[in-house]
Amino acid sequence: MTTHHLRRLALAAVLAVIGLLATACVDSNSAAEIPPGTLRIAIVAPSASNDRSFTQSLVEGVKALGDRVQYVITNNASREEAAVTIRDYAKEGYDLIIAHGSQDGGSLQEIALDFPDVSFAWGTARDTFGLDNVYAYTAASEQGGFVLGTIAAQLTETGAAGVVGPIEVGDAKFFIDGFEAGVEFQNSAVDVNTVYIGSFSNYSRAVETTKALIAQGADILTSSAQIAVGAIGVARDEKVLWLGNQADQSSLAVDFVVASQVYRWEVILEEILDSIEGGVKGGRAFTITLENGGLEIVYNNAYDLPADVRTRAGEIASGIIDGSIDPSS
Amino acid sequence: MPVELAFDFVSNSAAADVLAARRGWSGFFTFTTLVVILSSTIRLAVPYIFAAIGESIAQRSGVLNLGVDGVMLLGAFAAYYVTLETGGPWQGLGAGLTVGMAMGVLYAFITVTLHATQDISGIGIYLFGLGFSDLLFRQLVGTPIPIERFEGVFEFIVPDERLDVPYPNLYNHSIIIYLAFLLVPLAWLTVSKTTFGLNIRAAGENPEAADSLGVSVVRTRYTTIIIGNALAGVGGAALVLDKGIYFQNITNGIGFIAVALVYFGAWRPLGVLAGSLLFSLVTSAVLEWRTLGILTGAAAQLTEMVPAVITVVALVIVTRRIGQPSALTQTFSREINY
Amino acid sequence: MKLLEMVGITKHFVGVLANDNINFDLNQCEIHTLLGENGAGKSTLMKILYGLYNPDEGEIRLRGETIEIKSPSDAIRHGIGMVHQHFMLVPTLTVAENVSLGLRSSRHPLTDLPAVSKRITELSELYSLKVDPDTYIWQLAMGERQRVEILKALYRNASVLVLDEPTAALTPQEVAELIHVLKKMAADGRGIIFISHKLKEVMAVSDRITVLRDGQVTGEITPAQTNESQLAQMMVGRPVQLVPDRPKIKLGEPRLVIQDLYVDGDRGDRAVVGVSLEVREGEILGLAGVSGNGQRELAQAVAGMRNVVSGTVKVGGKDTTNKHPKVVRQARLSYVPEERLYEGTIPSFAVSDNLILLDRRDKRFCQYNFMHFTNIKEHCLNLVRRFLIKTPTLETTTSDLSGGNIQKLIMARELSGRPKVLLASQPTIGIDVGATEYIYSQLLEQKADGCAILLISEDLDELMVLADRIAVIYEGQIMDILDHQEADLEQLGLLMAGVKENVPWLHRQMAQPLSMA
């Protein structure tokens, strides 16, 4: 009996250790030696760097800055993990700490008060909390959404487009509202069925919702945030068209991605870095737009888009830039 | 909102006007929606069927495994990773099966050889599977990338364009879905008509009696546990190969519901099948309500509780414990009872 | 040559020497009885023979050859069959499935139940062991289940058959049939080992008797050389009074009155059907019946632990129908339940805690919600001495006591309140002869004190010895109530089997093995 107990105890201990290991896993790639004049950036992101959407867009933006910066990133951070990590980075003395995710605003505000000498940035958001060491950044994603909407309205054969939305807030909502407005603008007979699945990360529900939308007749789809990766796989398998957002999603469904709205955060990151080097630690909000080149419609060369549709899209984009078209109407 | 009760038999070739007019309840009571719901019911039932049939076999031999969900997660990750690396869903399925069997050996060793309490050990297996699958995913993959899935059997048989048959969604499922439904009569045959099935039932009802006739309770239970866990692994693999993607805690409690379905189905394969179908029917109907805009906002969020509520309600309604193996959760040892 | 020899068998369990150098042998065509109290080592010895336990020392020889029996499969292969005290049957399987369990099927991997059924039918005709191979075990009466157990051994061609306490759950008629079958099987060349502590049966069935006490052989004898009281003395190690003197008491007023009582069982079935009974001051009313015929539900309903559907229960003139057990207790009813360890005590509690379970709110033991340990200890020591409870200390965990001592503990607690009505359910089942003798004396003492006792028992000998009147219950109904002088075993047995009229042809049929219901 006692040997049984001992063996059980040992086994329980092994299981417990493995379980702890599993939950206590955080990535960190420490920076090597830093050349003088290089700014050190720390990023806290809610998903992986190669998520083909939200986080990837920022990572690519930072990479585009080249040698001007050194960066570290913590991926897949929950809200609680994010709060702890932001504070740790602040203690370590980074030049700029980016909390990538509107859910981290609350924690950021508290921490920024405690570290007045450190610069923080967060997005997508427009609010700097009135603090002079916090930058806010956002995307006018309704602009590209509007352009993609007009494309969808021209390409649909069933007269129905589908949107797999995450939660009805922030960047994703702006994009989807713009998309719906674009469809309406181009052809009000085309129906847009938007379903918010109530989560940024429940890929499984995104998959099921996509399947249901297709079954109900939608033949061109879009989505926003990480869940897009789940939905796009269904579009590929069911052979329906896809419009991407945040990053170029062509590689995920080569034959079916028509175009993507790509975020080029480097445009405003440059401005933020200039500002920091100029001695200003925060207090400003930035927005990437079609006009400043922070937003760009990238077409998938593997998909044979009719020239007139592409031309029309170009006209719409110009109209948004010169103000003759209001994408948020 | 006016509710149109008659089903619309007109067409499923969704045209814009049809779709536009069919939002809300009036869209729910259409033939198109019926087909959509039925076809996703069949599809969504598959992980439940694999896991619950497997669990029912193990329970018939007297072993409760509350770790099904953890094993499913490990099987799901294995299937995802192998499919991602090799590009072949069959390899992924094999990986899910193998990982399930390995977990079966572990669980059998803990509960049968070491006589550990089954319920607590099962929770341990669940927590291990939950944490370890996530660890592996973060370390080896990091971000969800869509993988290859099984094609529908029609494309498999006729690798050409879509077949011109009515409502292909209803039966053009992947091969794994047919395997799941084939498993039900197979499980029945094994448990009810073979000598091995006789040993299983005896080990679950009265292990001392089985032992007294030279039936090895240990070997019988090892086998059923390995079968049960292997099927849980396959269930996880089926889930991943259906969704085409993996993420943390993808099962979201399917394994626990599968355990409840065993009780619901009164330990009979057909009952388990019925429970799985009922469950996925409700899930897919709720999904369709969201798609048709019948449920939005907070109401849609509330539907997250639907699976849990149905599980509890079903178990309350089906209170009969007839069919529960008498020796369920009892460890067996010859001399320890003295 | 001896058919079977067990030589120098020794087996230890933690702290217990269960078998101490035991020698035992068996001839062909012989019924050899192992007699002994609970815990004397009979079952251990037989479990060693059947491969369920491995002996520490000693060897087993079959027809002169030393064999090794590591598991039941080895035993079965050597032609050793065993009918266990608690039937080793799977209730949810059919007779044929139970019999074929563990055997290789002719249609492997599928079962070959039709062939098995055919062979069972042949065997059951040969030995008059009537049973339908396609019936589920749970549908069978205890006697029929036992036939299945014997058929299992016969099906496997057992040349040595062990029967461990085979008569515990049988009616007298079924016991008679069993003895008949065993003699026939012995006559066919088998050797049979019969384990029992019921002296009457042992005298009737045995060719030879070996008596065990405390793990050792205390004697080997034939029935012709001995008698029941000598056997009892060999078992217990001191003279035993098997039939106590009944005090002559004048019966008084009715103390327990049960009228037209209907009670449901656990599965919603009607377990007690219109039972009316009356027990008077100073009277012991016996309730006979095969267990599972509503006794448990009746007792629980009377004790207030189970809802009454209709009818009334009066204790000492007070209506206690569907009243809380506390109210029933206040009417001075004491209850000795059938499940002594789990219903009668809290097994994990200390002996003293269980002893004051009823009186824990008494002013003597509890002041301002604090327990008064000095008084409790004094009271408990008193009870332990008076009721001869063998326990190392008052703090000993109750479940560590032997069955007999747990029963004495319950009796001590229940009788210390000087009840007006005592409801005793199976007070001596599974208890050794010594403790039984003591419990009998306590019951009779209560009777002399004027207590009205309802004694529920399966043991007809016990009822014949103690009860003034014997009621027989069958499927929840009272078949008849017989006066103690006019009751005889055969009549009681028939009533227990549900046969009410004294029809001659039924008598003839009952002399044969019971046919299917």
Tab-separated table of N, CA, C and O in Angstrom, chain A residues 1 4 7-8 11 15 18 21-22 25 27 48 50-51 76 158-160 191-193 195-198 201-205 207-209 211-213 215-217 229-230 232-234 236-238 252, chain B residues 14-16 19-20 23 32-33 36 40 43-44 110 113-116 128 131-132 135 138-139 141-149 162 169 242-243 245 247 250 252 287-288 290-292 301 304 336:
chain	number	residue	atom	x	y	z
A	1	MET	N	0.829	-1.211	0.000
A	1	MET	CA	0.000	0.000	0.000
A	1	MET	C	0.858	1.253	0.000
A	1	MET	O	0.649	2.180	-0.753
A	4	HIS	N	2.411	1.916	-3.239
A	4	HIS	CA	1.404	2.496	-4.143
A	4	HIS	C	1.285	3.986	-3.933
A	4	HIS	O	1.295	4.762	-4.856
A	7	ARG	N	4.269	5.811	-5.292
A	7	ARG	CA	4.271	5.890	-6.749
A	7	ARG	C	3.255	6.910	-7.236
A	7	ARG	O	3.515	7.678	-8.149
A	8	ARG	N	2.095	6.921	-6.573
A	8	ARG	CA	1.060	7.871	-6.977
A	8	ARG	C	1.539	9.300	-6.768
A	8	ARG	O	1.367	10.166	-7.606
A	11	LEU	N	4.010	10.328	-9.355
A	11	LEU	CA	3.356	10.568	-10.634
A	11	LEU	C	2.642	11.911	-10.636
A	11	LEU	O	2.740	12.695	-11.579
A	15	LEU	N	3.290	15.121	-13.145
A	15	LEU	CA	2.211	15.765	-13.898
A	15	LEU	C	2.137	17.245	-13.554
A	15	LEU	O	1.997	18.095	-14.422
A	18	ILE	N	4.975	19.234	-15.196
A	18	ILE	CA	4.766	19.446	-16.626
A	18	ILE	C	3.679	20.492	-16.853
A	18	ILE	O	3.804	21.377	-17.697
A	21	LEU	N	5.101	23.943	-16.233
A	21	LEU	CA	5.943	24.315	-17.364
A	21	LEU	C	5.086	24.841	-18.503
A	21	LEU	O	5.395	25.846	-19.133
A	22	ALA	N	3.995	24.117	-18.713
A	22	ALA	CA	3.161	24.432	-19.861
A	22	ALA	C	2.527	25.811	-19.734
A	22	ALA	O	2.387	26.529	-20.713
A	25	CYS	N	4.940	29.513	-19.879
A	25	CYS	CA	5.804	29.710	-21.035
A	25	CYS	C	5.608	31.088	-21.657
A	25	CYS	O	4.526	31.452	-22.069
A	27	ASP	N	7.553	33.746	-24.476
A	27	ASP	CA	8.692	33.929	-25.379
A	27	ASP	C	9.419	35.216	-25.022
A	27	ASP	O	8.823	36.192	-24.624
A	48	ALA	N	0.399	36.015	-32.226
A	48	ALA	CA	1.747	35.707	-32.687
A	48	ALA	C	2.194	36.706	-33.746
A	48	ALA	O	1.380	37.340	-34.404
A	50	ASN	N	3.402	36.154	-36.528
A	50	ASN	CA	3.075	35.763	-37.909
A	50	ASN	C	1.592	35.433	-38.037
A	50	ASN	O	1.214	34.470	-38.684
A	51	ASP	N	0.752	36.239	-37.375
A	51	ASP	CA	-0.673	35.903	-37.352
A	51	ASP	C	-1.402	36.307	-38.636
A	51	ASP	O	-2.621	36.202	-38.720
A	76	ASN	N	1.218	36.595	-27.734
A	76	ASN	CA	0.123	35.819	-27.130
A	76	ASN	C	-0.125	36.191	-25.673
A	76	ASN	O	-0.397	35.336	-24.844
A	158	THR	N	-23.843	35.822	-56.548
A	158	THR	CA	-25.089	35.495	-55.848
A	158	THR	C	-25.754	36.753	-55.301
A	158	THR	O	-26.884	36.703	-54.835
A	159	GLY	N	-25.019	37.853	-55.323
A	159	GLY	CA	-25.579	39.084	-54.775
A	159	GLY	C	-25.511	39.116	-53.268
A	159	GLY	O	-26.258	39.851	-52.627
A	160	ALA	N	-24.621	38.323	-52.697
A	160	ALA	CA	-24.516	38.318	-51.239
A	160	ALA	C	-23.056	38.249	-50.823
A	160	ALA	O	-22.305	37.411	-51.311
A	191	ASP	N	-26.487	42.285	-50.894
A	191	ASP	CA	-26.737	42.156	-49.456
A	191	ASP	C	-25.436	41.809	-48.722
A	191	ASP	O	-24.659	40.969	-49.186
A	192	VAL	N	-25.203	42.460	-47.609
A	192	VAL	CA	-24.040	42.089	-46.783
A	192	VAL	C	-24.558	41.457	-45.499
A	192	VAL	O	-25.337	42.059	-44.773
A	193	ASN	N	-24.122	40.224	-45.250
A	193	ASN	CA	-24.507	39.558	-44.000
A	193	ASN	C	-23.309	39.583	-43.060
A	193	ASN	O	-22.315	38.912	-43.276
A	195	VAL	N	-21.773	38.881	-39.368
A	195	VAL	CA	-21.990	38.178	-38.101
A	195	VAL	C	-20.794	38.420	-37.191
A	195	VAL	O	-19.656	38.088	-37.539
A	196	TYR	N	-21.042	39.059	-36.073
A	196	TYR	CA	-19.974	39.204	-35.074
A	196	TYR	C	-19.996	37.979	-34.186
A	196	TYR	O	-21.005	37.666	-33.570
A	197	ILE	N	-18.866	37.271	-34.140
A	197	ILE	CA	-18.863	35.997	-33.397
A	197	ILE	C	-18.606	36.200	-31.908
A	197	ILE	O	-18.671	35.258	-31.125
A	198	GLY	N	-18.284	37.432	-31.493
A	198	GLY	CA	-18.139	37.698	-30.063
A	198	GLY	C	-16.778	37.319	-29.499
A	198	GLY	O	-16.638	37.142	-28.302
A	201	SER	N	-10.512	35.484	-30.795
A	201	SER	CA	-9.612	34.330	-30.900
A	201	SER	C	-10.322	32.988	-31.037
A	201	SER	O	-9.677	31.958	-31.091
A	202	ASN	N	-11.659	32.982	-31.086
A	202	ASN	CA	-12.337	31.689	-31.240
A	202	ASN	C	-12.393	31.325	-32.722
A	202	ASN	O	-13.382	31.535	-33.422
A	203	TYR	N	-11.296	30.737	-33.190
A	203	TYR	CA	-11.169	30.386	-34.606
A	203	TYR	C	-12.243	29.400	-35.022
A	203	TYR	O	-12.736	29.424	-36.134
A	204	SER	N	-12.559	28.534	-34.072
A	204	SER	CA	-13.507	27.481	-34.381
A	204	SER	C	-14.870	28.070	-34.744
A	204	SER	O	-15.508	27.674	-35.722
A	205	ARG	N	-15.292	29.075	-33.981
A	205	ARG	CA	-16.590	29.668	-34.271
A	205	ARG	C	-16.521	30.477	-35.561
A	205	ARG	O	-17.491	30.542	-36.321
A	207	VAL	N	-14.772	29.613	-38.102
A	207	VAL	CA	-14.885	28.605	-39.166
A	207	VAL	C	-16.345	28.255	-39.401
A	207	VAL	O	-16.832	28.249	-40.539
A	208	GLU	N	-17.045	27.956	-38.305
A	208	GLU	CA	-18.441	27.540	-38.448
A	208	GLU	C	-19.296	28.659	-39.031
A	208	GLU	O	-20.179	28.425	-39.860
A	209	THR	N	-19.041	29.888	-38.587
A	209	THR	CA	-19.822	31.015	-39.083
A	209	THR	C	-19.564	31.220	-40.578
A	209	THR	O	-20.496	31.467	-41.356
A	211	LYS	N	-18.715	28.913	-42.702
A	211	LYS	CA	-19.423	27.846	-43.416
A	211	LYS	C	-20.903	28.177	-43.554
A	211	LYS	O	-21.511	27.967	-44.605
A	212	ALA	N	-21.476	28.692	-42.453
A	212	ALA	CA	-22.909	29.018	-42.485
A	212	ALA	C	-23.182	30.152	-43.474
A	212	ALA	O	-24.165	30.109	-44.222
A	213	LEU	N	-22.315	31.153	-43.493
A	213	LEU	CA	-22.511	32.270	-44.423
A	213	LEU	C	-22.459	31.789	-45.867
A	213	LEU	O	-23.279	32.181	-46.700
A	215	ALA	N	-23.030	28.732	-46.902
A	215	ALA	CA	-24.211	27.911	-47.149
A	215	ALA	C	-25.433	28.778	-47.396
A	215	ALA	O	-26.343	28.399	-48.137
A	216	GLN	N	-25.469	29.949	-46.778
A	216	GLN	CA	-26.609	30.836	-46.977
A	216	GLN	C	-26.442	31.696	-48.223
A	216	GLN	O	-27.232	32.596	-48.468
A	217	GLY	N	-25.391	31.466	-49.009
A	217	GLY	CA	-25.322	32.118	-50.307
A	217	GLY	C	-24.203	33.102	-50.522
A	217	GLY	O	-23.983	33.549	-51.653
A	229	VAL	N	-7.891	34.150	-40.001
A	229	VAL	CA	-7.118	32.994	-40.449
A	229	VAL	C	-7.984	31.736	-40.494
A	229	VAL	O	-7.857	30.904	-41.386
A	230	GLY	N	-8.884	31.612	-39.511
A	230	GLY	CA	-9.789	30.468	-39.521
A	230	GLY	C	-10.759	30.557	-40.687
A	230	GLY	O	-10.987	29.584	-41.415
A	232	ILE	N	-10.513	32.209	-43.504
A	232	ILE	CA	-9.944	32.181	-44.853
A	232	ILE	C	-9.698	30.740	-45.319
A	232	ILE	O	-9.815	30.423	-46.509
A	233	GLY	N	-9.399	29.855	-44.347
A	233	GLY	CA	-9.208	28.444	-44.705
A	233	GLY	C	-10.490	27.856	-45.282
A	233	GLY	O	-10.458	27.054	-46.229
A	234	VAL	N	-11.604	28.258	-44.727
A	234	VAL	CA	-12.892	27.762	-45.228
A	234	VAL	C	-13.149	28.312	-46.625
A	234	VAL	O	-13.576	27.586	-47.533
A	236	ARG	N	-11.033	29.140	-48.810
A	236	ARG	CA	-10.167	28.415	-49.745
A	236	ARG	C	-10.800	27.066	-50.122
A	236	ARG	O	-10.926	26.720	-51.282
A	237	ASP	N	-11.224	26.310	-49.072
A	237	ASP	CA	-11.760	24.975	-49.325
A	237	ASP	C	-13.104	25.024	-50.038
A	237	ASP	O	-13.426	24.145	-50.849
A	238	GLU	N	-13.908	26.038	-49.741
A	238	GLU	CA	-15.231	26.125	-50.366
A	238	GLU	C	-15.163	26.915	-51.673
A	238	GLU	O	-16.191	27.140	-52.314
A	252	LEU	N	-2.426	32.787	-47.918
A	252	LEU	CA	-3.249	31.801	-47.217
A	252	LEU	C	-4.278	31.136	-48.130
A	252	LEU	O	-4.800	30.075	-47.818
B	14	ALA	N	-29.035	29.887	-53.821
B	14	ALA	CA	-29.257	31.149	-53.142
B	14	ALA	C	-29.046	32.319	-54.078
B	14	ALA	O	-27.956	32.562	-54.559
B	15	ALA	N	-30.074	33.035	-54.330
B	15	ALA	CA	-29.977	34.258	-55.114
B	15	ALA	C	-30.077	35.430	-54.156
B	15	ALA	O	-30.546	35.294	-53.035
B	16	ALA	N	-29.634	36.577	-54.608
B	16	ALA	CA	-29.545	37.729	-53.725
B	16	ALA	C	-30.880	38.047	-53.078
B	16	ALA	O	-30.969	38.259	-51.873
B	19	LEU	N	-31.797	35.653	-50.293
B	19	LEU	CA	-31.053	35.860	-49.074
B	19	LEU	C	-31.517	37.126	-48.349
B	19	LEU	O	-31.738	37.117	-47.150
B	20	ALA	N	-31.673	38.173	-49.127
B	20	ALA	CA	-32.051	39.447	-48.522
B	20	ALA	C	-33.393	39.333	-47.818
B	20	ALA	O	-33.606	39.893	-46.747
B	23	ARG	N	-33.587	37.001	-44.034
B	23	ARG	CA	-32.922	37.258	-42.768
B	23	ARG	C	-33.945	37.099	-41.650
B	23	ARG	O	-35.140	37.217	-41.864
B	32	THR	N	-33.473	25.830	-47.369
B	32	THR	CA	-32.028	26.065	-47.389
B	32	THR	C	-31.449	25.949	-45.985
B	32	THR	O	-30.470	25.233	-45.738
B	33	THR	N	-32.089	26.647	-45.051
B	33	THR	CA	-31.600	26.635	-43.679
B	33	THR	C	-31.687	25.234	-43.084
B	33	THR	O	-30.781	24.787	-42.380
B	36	VAL	N	-28.795	23.370	-44.331
B	36	VAL	CA	-27.565	23.865	-43.696
B	36	VAL	C	-27.451	23.291	-42.281
B	36	VAL	O	-26.407	22.778	-41.877
B	40	SER	N	-24.626	20.594	-41.031
B	40	SER	CA	-23.614	20.898	-40.015
B	40	SER	C	-23.859	20.094	-38.746
B	40	SER	O	-22.930	19.819	-37.998
B	43	ARG	N	-21.895	17.040	-39.272
B	43	ARG	CA	-20.461	17.329	-39.218
B	43	ARG	C	-20.003	17.597	-37.781
B	43	ARG	O	-18.999	17.063	-37.338
B	44	LEU	N	-20.790	18.418	-37.074
B	44	LEU	CA	-20.384	18.811	-35.721
B	44	LEU	C	-20.465	17.644	-34.740
B	44	LEU	O	-19.810	17.646	-33.707
B	110	ILE	N	-1.878	4.447	-14.636
B	110	ILE	CA	-2.208	5.174	-13.409
B	110	ILE	C	-3.389	4.523	-12.682
B	110	ILE	O	-3.345	4.276	-11.491
B	113	THR	N	-2.991	-0.144	-12.976
B	113	THR	CA	-1.816	-0.726	-12.323
B	113	THR	C	-1.551	-0.084	-10.969
B	113	THR	O	-1.283	-0.777	-9.992
B	114	LEU	N	-1.641	1.243	-10.917
B	114	LEU	CA	-1.364	1.917	-9.641
B	114	LEU	C	-2.615	2.097	-8.792
B	114	LEU	O	-2.547	2.621	-7.691
B	115	HIS	N	-3.777	1.694	-9.297
B	115	HIS	CA	-5.042	1.785	-8.557
B	115	HIS	C	-5.370	3.205	-8.117
B	115	HIS	O	-5.962	3.402	-7.056
B	116	ALA	N	-4.974	4.215	-8.862
B	116	ALA	CA	-5.282	5.585	-8.451
B	116	ALA	C	-6.769	5.855	-8.649
B	116	ALA	O	-7.431	5.236	-9.478
B	128	PHE	N	-3.237	18.248	-17.727
B	128	PHE	CA	-1.999	17.999	-18.451
B	128	PHE	C	-2.199	18.252	-19.948
B	128	PHE	O	-1.420	18.957	-20.588
B	131	GLY	N	-2.667	22.055	-20.733
B	131	GLY	CA	-1.454	22.854	-20.654
B	131	GLY	C	-0.416	22.430	-21.689
B	131	GLY	O	0.187	23.268	-22.353
B	132	PHE	N	-0.250	21.116	-21.834
B	132	PHE	CA	0.821	20.625	-22.690
B	132	PHE	C	0.527	20.888	-24.164
B	132	PHE	O	1.426	21.243	-24.929
B	135	LEU	N	1.371	24.474	-24.709
B	135	LEU	CA	2.825	24.668	-24.709
B	135	LEU	C	3.413	24.271	-26.066
B	135	LEU	O	4.182	25.026	-26.674
B	138	ARG	N	2.486	26.725	-28.852
B	138	ARG	CA	3.236	27.981	-28.820
B	138	ARG	C	4.681	27.774	-29.252
B	138	ARG	O	5.256	28.607	-29.944
B	139	GLN	N	5.255	26.651	-28.815
B	139	GLN	CA	6.662	26.419	-29.120
B	139	GLN	C	6.867	26.018	-30.576
B	139	GLN	O	7.820	26.437	-31.203
B	141	VAL	N	4.452	26.005	-33.264
B	141	VAL	CA	3.712	26.650	-34.348
B	141	VAL	C	3.581	28.147	-34.099
B	141	VAL	O	3.981	28.952	-34.936
B	142	GLY	N	3.017	28.509	-32.959
B	142	GLY	CA	2.921	29.925	-32.606
B	142	GLY	C	1.643	30.578	-33.062
B	142	GLY	O	0.939	31.178	-32.279
B	143	THR	N	1.348	30.520	-34.328
B	143	THR	CA	0.141	31.179	-34.787
B	143	THR	C	-0.672	30.211	-35.630
B	143	THR	O	-0.117	29.366	-36.316
B	144	PRO	N	-1.989	30.338	-35.555
B	144	PRO	CA	-2.825	29.405	-36.330
B	144	PRO	C	-2.649	29.635	-37.832
B	144	PRO	O	-2.742	30.764	-38.299
B	145	ILE	N	-2.361	28.576	-38.536
B	145	ILE	CA	-2.278	28.629	-39.997
B	145	ILE	C	-3.236	27.559	-40.514
B	145	ILE	O	-3.248	26.451	-39.980
B	146	PRO	N	-4.056	27.872	-41.504
B	146	PRO	CA	-4.985	26.859	-42.005
B	146	PRO	C	-4.232	25.665	-42.583
B	146	PRO	O	-3.185	25.834	-43.201
B	147	ILE	N	-4.787	24.456	-42.338
B	147	ILE	CA	-4.148	23.249	-42.878
B	147	ILE	C	-5.053	22.584	-43.910
B	147	ILE	O	-6.225	22.950	-44.063
B	148	GLU	N	-4.481	21.597	-44.587
B	148	GLU	CA	-5.253	20.769	-45.524
B	148	GLU	C	-6.334	20.010	-44.757
B	148	GLU	O	-6.112	19.545	-43.652
B	149	ARG	N	-7.500	19.911	-45.388
B	149	ARG	CA	-8.542	19.069	-44.782
B	149	ARG	C	-8.818	17.898	-45.701
B	149	ARG	O	-8.367	17.870	-46.841
B	162	ARG	N	-18.023	20.149	-58.952
B	162	ARG	CA	-19.151	19.818	-58.087
B	162	ARG	C	-20.145	18.919	-58.824
B	162	ARG	O	-20.442	19.133	-59.989
B	169	ASN	N	-24.422	19.205	-49.754
B	169	ASN	CA	-23.930	19.438	-48.393
B	169	ASN	C	-24.327	18.322	-47.434
B	169	ASN	O	-23.651	18.067	-46.450
B	242	ASP	N	-11.616	19.101	-39.398
B	242	ASP	CA	-12.856	19.722	-39.864
B	242	ASP	C	-12.712	21.238	-39.886
B	242	ASP	O	-13.071	21.898	-40.856
B	243	LYS	N	-12.158	21.805	-38.796
B	243	LYS	CA	-12.019	23.255	-38.722
B	243	LYS	C	-10.892	23.738	-39.622
B	243	LYS	O	-10.887	24.893	-40.042
B	245	ILE	N	-7.977	24.329	-38.585
B	245	ILE	CA	-7.148	25.262	-37.831
B	245	ILE	C	-7.044	24.760	-36.413
B	245	ILE	O	-7.843	23.940	-35.964
B	247	PHE	N	-6.158	26.167	-32.275
B	247	PHE	CA	-5.837	27.247	-31.345
B	247	PHE	C	-5.989	26.725	-29.926
B	247	PHE	O	-6.482	25.621	-29.723
B	250	ILE	N	-8.972	24.312	-28.208
B	250	ILE	CA	-9.900	24.268	-29.349
B	250	ILE	C	-11.141	23.433	-29.023
B	250	ILE	O	-12.233	23.695	-29.529
B	252	ASN	N	-12.762	23.253	-26.214
B	252	ASN	CA	-13.698	24.056	-25.438
B	252	ASN	C	-14.720	23.186	-24.698
B	252	ASN	O	-15.918	23.448	-24.722
B	287	LEU	N	-26.082	28.412	-33.998
B	287	LEU	CA	-25.143	29.058	-34.922
B	287	LEU	C	-25.905	29.730	-36.065
B	287	LEU	O	-25.598	30.847	-36.483
B	288	GLU	N	-26.922	29.027	-36.533
B	288	GLU	CA	-27.698	29.564	-37.650
B	288	GLU	C	-28.496	30.804	-37.216
B	288	GLU	O	-28.651	31.746	-37.977
B	290	ARG	N	-27.472	32.945	-35.123
B	290	ARG	CA	-26.521	34.055	-35.147
B	290	ARG	C	-26.268	34.500	-36.581
B	290	ARG	O	-26.204	35.696	-36.868
B	291	THR	N	-26.117	33.530	-37.483
B	291	THR	CA	-25.829	33.869	-38.870
B	291	THR	C	-26.986	34.653	-39.485
B	291	THR	O	-26.784	35.559	-40.284
B	292	LEU	N	-28.203	34.289	-39.115
B	292	LEU	CA	-29.368	34.947	-39.699
B	292	LEU	C	-29.734	36.214	-38.931
B	292	LEU	O	-30.742	36.840	-39.216
B	301	GLN	N	-24.116	36.326	-27.080
B	301	GLN	CA	-23.111	35.924	-26.089
B	301	GLN	C	-23.684	34.879	-25.134
B	301	GLN	O	-23.006	33.946	-24.734
B	304	GLU	N	-23.421	31.094	-25.615
B	304	GLU	CA	-22.234	30.328	-25.236
B	304	GLU	C	-22.566	29.326	-24.143
B	304	GLU	O	-21.900	28.321	-23.976
B	336	ILE	N	-6.358	-6.538	-2.289
B	336	ILE	CA	-6.448	-5.246	-1.616
B	336	ILE	C	-7.777	-5.103	-0.879
B	336	ILE	O	-7.890	-4.395	0.112
